[in-house]
Amino acid sequence: MPTTILVAGGAGYIGSHTVKYLLKNNYNVVVVDNLVYGHKEAVLTPNFEQIDLADKSALDRVFKKYKIDAVIHFAAFTYVGESVVDPKKYYWNNVVNTLNLLDVMIENNVKNIVFSSTCATYGNPQYTPLDENHPQNPINPYGKTKLMMEQIMADYEEAYGLKYAALRYFNAAGADFQGELGECHDPETHLIPIVLKAIKGDIPNIKVFGTDYDTPDGTCIRDYIHVEDLADAHMLALEKIFKDNKSIHINLGTGIGTSVKEIIQAAEEVTGQKVPLVYVGRREGDPAILYASNNKAKELLNWTTKYMDIKEIIKTAWLWEKGDKFKSNKDYLTVN
Ligand code: UDP
């Protein structure tokens, strides 16, 4: 089993939770992050290197300094809308910089990588729940960058013996149950934090994008998966590819669909407060229904989702949202 894991993008939302989880499970963790969107206070290991994946020689130094055994790679730009108007930003960062990381891995004889992919690689669903065999036809540059990397890694497996786990996330949600870490995007575009910010009064209201979808209540249905369950899946996936020496593609979701209106209602129940909202038109590119078949994750990884109830997920997000963000991590503020 690997002992020292490099986490690229370990200062970001899912990355920071995974770092915490790996540390709890006695892995030695090294975080690489350029802090463009990440937060230094979210890095819970002293082994932190602020470098950009564009800087291959800096990356190579990190691999040699810490004797890296395996990689978990979260570092990417993830705003779908932005990827449409500024695709080069996405292709350079999500594809070219990831190629740098793969190069350095191969040069240092590191063969195992867990890669953040996305259900956006499927595009508009032809059926639900989405399983891993669903055709992949992404409809925006963000989804395309992730599919390209899956395809490139398949070629690298053939040629260089790389072993990868492509984890296709559905909607990551929630926060660390101890309130130590959480979602902190700027700008924030995701439904649950926006709903909670509207409740807090940080923003005037939440705009519900579309009420005329072909769903029971007319609003979009998504599969919200708790970030700690994602963290667990990353560790299990890494152990699996290491043990079997075989690459895998896996969906990560709860298998449960929840509508926008159901999220709002659940948030009202959790917080005991009304959500100020306005109904507006559809957001471009939003499919009506997306939820996962997670059978493969359960079977291959022996993965179980701890957070099945959307109210439990929202509770952790609320604890984070109303708290003093990263307060318990101030010891780490001086880390360089
Ligand atoms: N959504 C919404 N208002 C918002 C943000 C999101 O109605 O301010 C809806 C969006 O249309 C989608 C769902 O909430 O149906 C989840 O959106 P999010 O951006 O969180 O994740 P996505 O599914 O786009 O990755």
Coordinates of C-alpha atoms and ligand atoms in Angstrom, one line a residue:
M1 CA 0.0 0.0 0.0
P2 CA 1.2 3.6 -0.6
T3 CA 2.2 5.5 2.5
T4 CA 2.9 9.0 1.1
I5 CA 0.2 10.5 -1.0
L6 CA 0.5 13.7 -2.9
V7 CA -2.9 15.5 -3.0
A8 CA -3.0 18.1 -5.8
G9 CA -5.7 20.7 -5.0
G10 CA -5.7 19.7 -1.3
A11 CA -6.7 23.2 -0.3
G12 CA -10.0 23.0 -2.2
Y13 CA -13.4 21.8 -1.1
I14 CA -13.3 18.0 -1.7
G15 CA -9.5 17.9 -1.6
S16 CA -9.3 19.4 1.9
H17 CA -11.8 16.9 3.3
T18 CA -10.0 14.1 1.7
V19 CA -6.7 15.2 3.2
K20 CA -8.3 15.2 6.6
Y21 CA -9.7 11.7 6.0
L22 CA -6.4 10.4 4.8
L23 CA -4.6 11.8 7.9
K24 CA -7.2 10.2 10.1
N25 CA -6.4 6.9 8.4
N26 CA -2.7 7.3 9.1
Y27 CA -1.5 8.2 5.6
N28 CA 1.4 10.7 5.1
V29 CA -0.1 13.5 3.1
V30 CA 1.6 16.2 1.0
V31 CA -0.6 19.0 -0.4
V32 CA 0.2 20.8 -3.6
D33 CA -2.0 23.8 -4.4
N34 CA -1.6 27.1 -6.2
L35 CA -4.2 28.7 -3.9
V36 CA -5.9 30.3 -6.8
Y37 CA -9.2 29.0 -5.5
G38 CA -8.0 27.0 -2.6
H39 CA -7.6 28.2 1.0
K40 CA -4.4 27.8 2.9
E41 CA -6.3 27.5 6.2
A42 CA -8.0 24.4 4.8
V43 CA -4.7 22.5 4.5
L44 CA -4.6 20.2 7.5
T45 CA -1.1 18.9 6.9
P46 CA 2.2 20.8 7.5
N47 CA 3.5 19.2 4.3
F48 CA 2.2 22.0 2.1
E49 CA 3.8 23.3 -1.2
Q50 CA 2.3 26.3 -2.9
I51 CA 3.1 25.5 -6.5
D52 CA 1.2 25.5 -9.7
L53 CA 1.0 22.3 -11.8
A54 CA 2.3 24.4 -14.7
D55 CA 5.7 24.4 -12.9
K56 CA 7.0 21.0 -13.8
S57 CA 10.4 21.4 -12.1
A58 CA 8.8 22.5 -8.8
L59 CA 6.6 19.5 -9.0
D60 CA 9.5 17.2 -9.6
R61 CA 11.2 18.6 -6.6
V62 CA 8.2 17.8 -4.4
F63 CA 8.0 14.2 -5.7
K64 CA 11.7 13.7 -4.8
K65 CA 11.6 15.6 -1.5
Y66 CA 8.7 13.6 -0.1
K67 CA 9.2 10.3 -1.9
I68 CA 5.6 10.3 -3.2
D69 CA 4.0 6.9 -3.7
A70 CA 0.7 7.8 -5.2
V71 CA -1.4 10.8 -6.3
I72 CA -4.9 12.1 -5.7
H73 CA -5.6 14.9 -8.2
F74 CA -8.4 17.4 -7.4
A75 CA -6.7 20.5 -8.9
A76 CA -9.0 21.9 -11.6
F77 CA -11.2 24.8 -12.6
T78 CA -14.8 23.7 -12.2
Y79 CA -17.2 26.5 -13.2
V80 CA -19.2 25.1 -16.1
G81 CA -20.5 28.6 -17.3
E82 CA -17.0 30.1 -17.2
S83 CA -15.7 27.1 -19.2
V84 CA -18.1 28.0 -22.0
V85 CA -16.9 31.6 -22.2
D86 CA -13.2 31.0 -21.5
P87 CA -12.4 27.5 -22.6
K88 CA -8.7 28.1 -22.9
K89 CA -8.5 28.6 -19.2
Y90 CA -10.0 25.2 -18.8
Y91 CA -8.0 23.3 -21.4
W92 CA -4.7 24.7 -20.2
N93 CA -5.4 24.1 -16.5
N94 CA -7.4 20.9 -16.5
V95 CA -5.7 19.2 -19.4
V96 CA -2.2 20.6 -20.0
N97 CA -1.3 21.0 -16.3
T98 CA -2.6 17.5 -15.6
L99 CA -0.3 16.2 -18.3
N100 CA 2.6 17.8 -16.5
L101 CA 1.5 16.0 -13.3
L102 CA 1.3 12.7 -15.2
D103 CA 4.8 13.3 -16.8
V104 CA 6.3 13.9 -13.4
M105 CA 4.6 10.8 -12.0
I106 CA 6.0 8.7 -14.8
E107 CA 9.4 10.2 -14.5
N108 CA 9.4 9.4 -10.8
N109 CA 8.0 5.9 -11.3
V110 CA 4.7 6.7 -9.5
K111 CA 2.0 4.7 -11.2
N112 CA -1.2 5.2 -9.2
I113 CA -3.6 8.2 -9.5
V114 CA -7.1 8.9 -8.3
F115 CA -8.6 11.5 -10.6
S116 CA -11.6 13.8 -10.0
S117 CA -13.9 13.2 -12.9
T118 CA -17.5 14.2 -13.1
C119 CA -21.0 13.2 -14.1
A120 CA -20.7 16.1 -16.5
T121 CA -18.7 13.8 -18.8
Y122 CA -22.0 12.0 -19.6
G123 CA -23.8 15.1 -21.0
N124 CA -27.5 15.0 -21.3
P125 CA -28.7 11.7 -19.8
Q126 CA -30.3 9.2 -22.1
Y127 CA -31.5 7.3 -19.1
T128 CA -31.4 7.5 -15.3
P129 CA -30.0 6.4 -13.0
L130 CA -26.7 7.0 -14.8
D131 CA -24.4 4.0 -14.7
E132 CA -20.8 3.9 -15.8
N133 CA -21.7 2.5 -19.2
H134 CA -23.8 5.5 -20.2
P135 CA -22.3 7.1 -23.3
Q136 CA -20.0 10.1 -22.5
N137 CA -21.0 13.1 -24.5
P138 CA -20.1 16.2 -22.4
I139 CA -21.9 19.4 -23.5
N140 CA -19.5 22.0 -22.1
P141 CA -15.7 22.5 -22.1
Y142 CA -15.5 21.7 -18.4
G143 CA -17.0 18.2 -18.9
K144 CA -14.8 17.8 -22.0
T145 CA -11.6 18.5 -20.1
K146 CA -12.5 15.7 -17.7
L147 CA -13.4 13.2 -20.4
M148 CA -10.2 14.0 -22.3
M149 CA -8.2 13.3 -19.2
E150 CA -10.0 10.0 -18.7
Q151 CA -9.1 9.1 -22.3
I152 CA -5.5 10.2 -22.0
M153 CA -5.1 8.2 -18.8
A154 CA -6.4 5.1 -20.6
D155 CA -3.7 5.6 -23.3
Y156 CA -1.1 6.2 -20.6
E157 CA -2.1 2.9 -18.9
E158 CA -1.5 1.0 -22.2
A159 CA 1.8 2.7 -22.9
Y160 CA 3.3 3.5 -19.5
G161 CA 1.5 1.2 -17.0
L162 CA -0.3 4.1 -15.3
K163 CA -3.2 2.9 -13.1
Y164 CA -6.0 5.3 -12.4
A165 CA -9.3 5.6 -10.7
A166 CA -11.6 8.0 -12.5
L167 CA -14.2 9.0 -10.0
R168 CA -17.2 10.6 -11.6
Y169 CA -18.8 12.8 -8.9
F170 CA -22.4 13.8 -8.8
N171 CA -23.2 16.9 -6.7
A172 CA -20.7 17.2 -3.8
A173 CA -22.4 18.7 -0.8
G174 CA -22.1 19.2 3.0
A175 CA -19.2 19.9 5.2
D176 CA -16.9 18.3 7.8
F177 CA -19.2 17.1 10.7
Q178 CA -16.8 18.8 13.1
G179 CA -17.2 22.2 11.4
E180 CA -13.5 22.4 10.7
L181 CA -13.8 22.4 6.9
G182 CA -16.5 23.3 4.3
E183 CA -17.5 24.7 1.0
C184 CA -16.0 28.1 0.4
H185 CA -16.2 29.1 -3.3
D186 CA -15.8 32.6 -4.7
P187 CA -18.0 33.1 -6.6
E188 CA -20.4 30.5 -5.1
T189 CA -22.7 28.9 -7.7
H190 CA -23.9 25.8 -5.9
L191 CA -27.4 25.3 -4.7
I192 CA -27.0 24.3 -1.1
P193 CA -24.5 27.0 0.0
I194 CA -26.6 29.6 -1.9
V195 CA -29.8 28.5 -0.1
L196 CA -28.0 28.8 3.3
K197 CA -26.5 32.2 2.5
A198 CA -30.0 33.4 1.6
I199 CA -31.3 32.2 4.9
K200 CA -28.4 33.9 6.7
G201 CA -29.1 37.1 4.8
D202 CA -25.7 37.2 3.1
I203 CA -27.6 37.4 -0.2
P204 CA -31.2 38.7 -0.7
N205 CA -32.6 35.5 -2.1
I206 CA -32.0 32.3 -4.1
K207 CA -33.0 32.2 -7.7
V208 CA -34.7 28.9 -8.5
F209 CA -33.7 28.2 -12.1
G210 CA -36.8 26.8 -13.8
T211 CA -40.0 25.4 -12.6
D212 CA -41.2 23.8 -15.8
Y213 CA -39.0 20.8 -16.0
D214 CA -40.5 17.3 -16.6
T215 CA -40.1 16.3 -12.9
P216 CA -42.8 15.8 -10.2
D217 CA -42.5 19.4 -8.8
G218 CA -41.1 21.1 -12.0
T219 CA -37.6 21.7 -10.6
C220 CA -34.3 20.0 -11.4
I221 CA -33.4 16.8 -9.7
R222 CA -29.8 16.1 -8.6
D223 CA -27.9 13.6 -6.6
Y224 CA -26.2 15.3 -3.5
I225 CA -23.3 13.3 -2.1
H226 CA -21.7 14.2 1.1
V227 CA -18.1 15.3 0.9
E228 CA -16.9 12.9 3.6
D229 CA -18.4 10.0 1.7
L230 CA -16.5 11.3 -1.3
A231 CA -13.3 11.4 0.8
D232 CA -13.8 7.8 1.9
A233 CA -14.3 6.7 -1.8
H234 CA -11.0 8.3 -2.8
M235 CA -9.1 6.4 -0.2
L236 CA -10.8 3.2 -1.1
A237 CA -10.3 3.7 -4.8
L238 CA -6.6 4.3 -4.3
E239 CA -6.2 1.2 -2.2
K240 CA -8.2 -0.8 -4.8
I241 CA -6.1 0.2 -7.8
F242 CA -3.0 -0.3 -5.8
K243 CA -4.0 -3.8 -4.8
D244 CA -5.5 -5.0 -8.1
N245 CA -3.1 -3.1 -10.4
K246 CA -6.1 -2.2 -12.6
S247 CA -7.8 1.0 -13.5
I248 CA -11.4 1.8 -12.7
H249 CA -14.2 4.2 -13.6
I250 CA -16.7 4.8 -10.9
N251 CA -19.7 7.0 -10.2
L252 CA -20.0 8.6 -6.8
G253 CA -23.5 9.5 -5.8
T254 CA -26.1 8.4 -3.3
G255 CA -28.4 7.0 -6.0
I256 CA -31.1 9.3 -4.6
G257 CA -32.5 12.2 -6.6
T258 CA -33.6 15.4 -4.8
S259 CA -35.3 18.4 -6.5
V260 CA -34.4 22.0 -5.9
K261 CA -37.7 22.6 -4.1
E262 CA -37.0 19.6 -1.9
I263 CA -33.6 21.1 -1.0
I264 CA -35.2 24.4 -0.1
Q265 CA -37.8 22.6 2.1
A266 CA -35.1 20.5 3.8
A267 CA -33.1 23.6 4.5
E268 CA -36.1 25.3 6.0
E269 CA -36.6 22.3 8.3
V270 CA -33.0 22.1 9.3
T271 CA -32.6 25.8 10.1
G272 CA -36.2 26.6 11.2
Q273 CA -36.1 29.6 8.9
K274 CA -37.8 30.5 5.6
V275 CA -35.7 30.6 2.4
P276 CA -36.2 33.9 0.5
L277 CA -36.6 32.9 -3.1
V278 CA -37.6 34.0 -6.5
Y279 CA -38.5 31.8 -9.5
V280 CA -36.6 32.6 -12.6
G281 CA -36.1 30.9 -16.0
R282 CA -34.0 27.9 -16.6
R283 CA -30.2 28.1 -16.5
E284 CA -28.7 27.1 -19.8
G285 CA -27.3 23.6 -20.0
D286 CA -29.1 22.1 -16.9
P287 CA -30.5 18.6 -17.6
A288 CA -33.8 17.9 -15.8
I289 CA -32.7 14.8 -13.9
L290 CA -29.2 13.5 -12.9
Y291 CA -28.7 10.8 -10.4
A292 CA -26.2 8.0 -10.1
S293 CA -26.3 4.3 -10.1
N294 CA -23.7 3.6 -7.4
N295 CA -23.8 -0.2 -7.6
K296 CA -20.3 -0.4 -9.0
A297 CA -18.8 1.8 -6.2
K298 CA -20.5 -0.4 -3.6
E299 CA -19.4 -3.6 -5.2
L300 CA -15.9 -2.8 -6.2
L301 CA -14.9 -0.5 -3.4
N302 CA -17.2 -1.9 -0.7
W303 CA -18.2 1.7 -0.3
T304 CA -21.2 2.7 1.7
T305 CA -22.6 6.2 1.9
K306 CA -22.9 7.4 5.5
Y307 CA -25.1 10.4 4.6
M308 CA -28.2 9.2 2.9
D309 CA -30.6 11.8 4.3
I310 CA -30.5 15.2 2.6
K311 CA -31.3 16.9 5.9
E312 CA -28.2 15.4 7.5
I313 CA -26.1 16.7 4.6
I314 CA -27.6 20.1 4.9
K315 CA -27.1 20.1 8.7
T316 CA -23.4 19.8 8.2
A317 CA -23.4 22.5 5.6
W318 CA -25.4 24.8 8.0
L319 CA -23.0 24.1 10.8
W320 CA -20.2 25.3 8.6
E321 CA -22.0 28.2 7.0
K322 CA -23.1 29.8 10.2
G323 CA -19.8 29.1 11.9
D324 CA -16.6 31.0 12.1
K325 CA -15.0 29.5 9.0
F326 CA -11.7 27.6 9.4
K327 CA -11.5 28.9 13.0
S328 CA -10.2 25.7 14.4
N329 CA -7.5 25.6 11.9
K330 CA -5.7 28.7 12.8
D331 CA -2.6 26.8 13.9
Y332 CA -2.0 26.0 10.3
L333 CA -2.1 29.6 9.1
T334 CA 1.7 30.0 9.4
V335 CA 2.4 26.9 7.3
N336 CA 4.4 27.6 4.2
Ligands
UDP1 N1 -29.8 26.0 -8.9 C1 -30.8 27.0 -8.7 N2 -30.3 28.2 -8.2 C2 -29.0 28.4 -7.9 C3 -28.1 27.4 -8.1 C4 -28.5 26.2 -8.6 O1 -32.0 26.7 -8.9 O2 -28.7 29.6 -7.5 C5 -30.2 24.6 -9.4 C6 -29.6 24.3 -10.7 O3 -30.4 24.7 -11.8 C7 -29.5 22.8 -10.6 C8 -29.3 22.5 -9.1 O4 -29.8 23.7 -8.4 O5 -30.7 22.2 -11.0 C9 -27.9 22.2 -8.7 O6 -27.1 23.2 -9.2 P1 -25.6 23.3 -8.8 O7 -25.0 24.5 -9.5 O8 -25.4 23.3 -7.3 O9 -24.9 22.0 -9.3 P2 -24.8 21.4 -10.8 O10 -25.9 20.3 -10.8 O11 -25.1 22.5 -11.8 O12 -23.5 20.8 -10.9

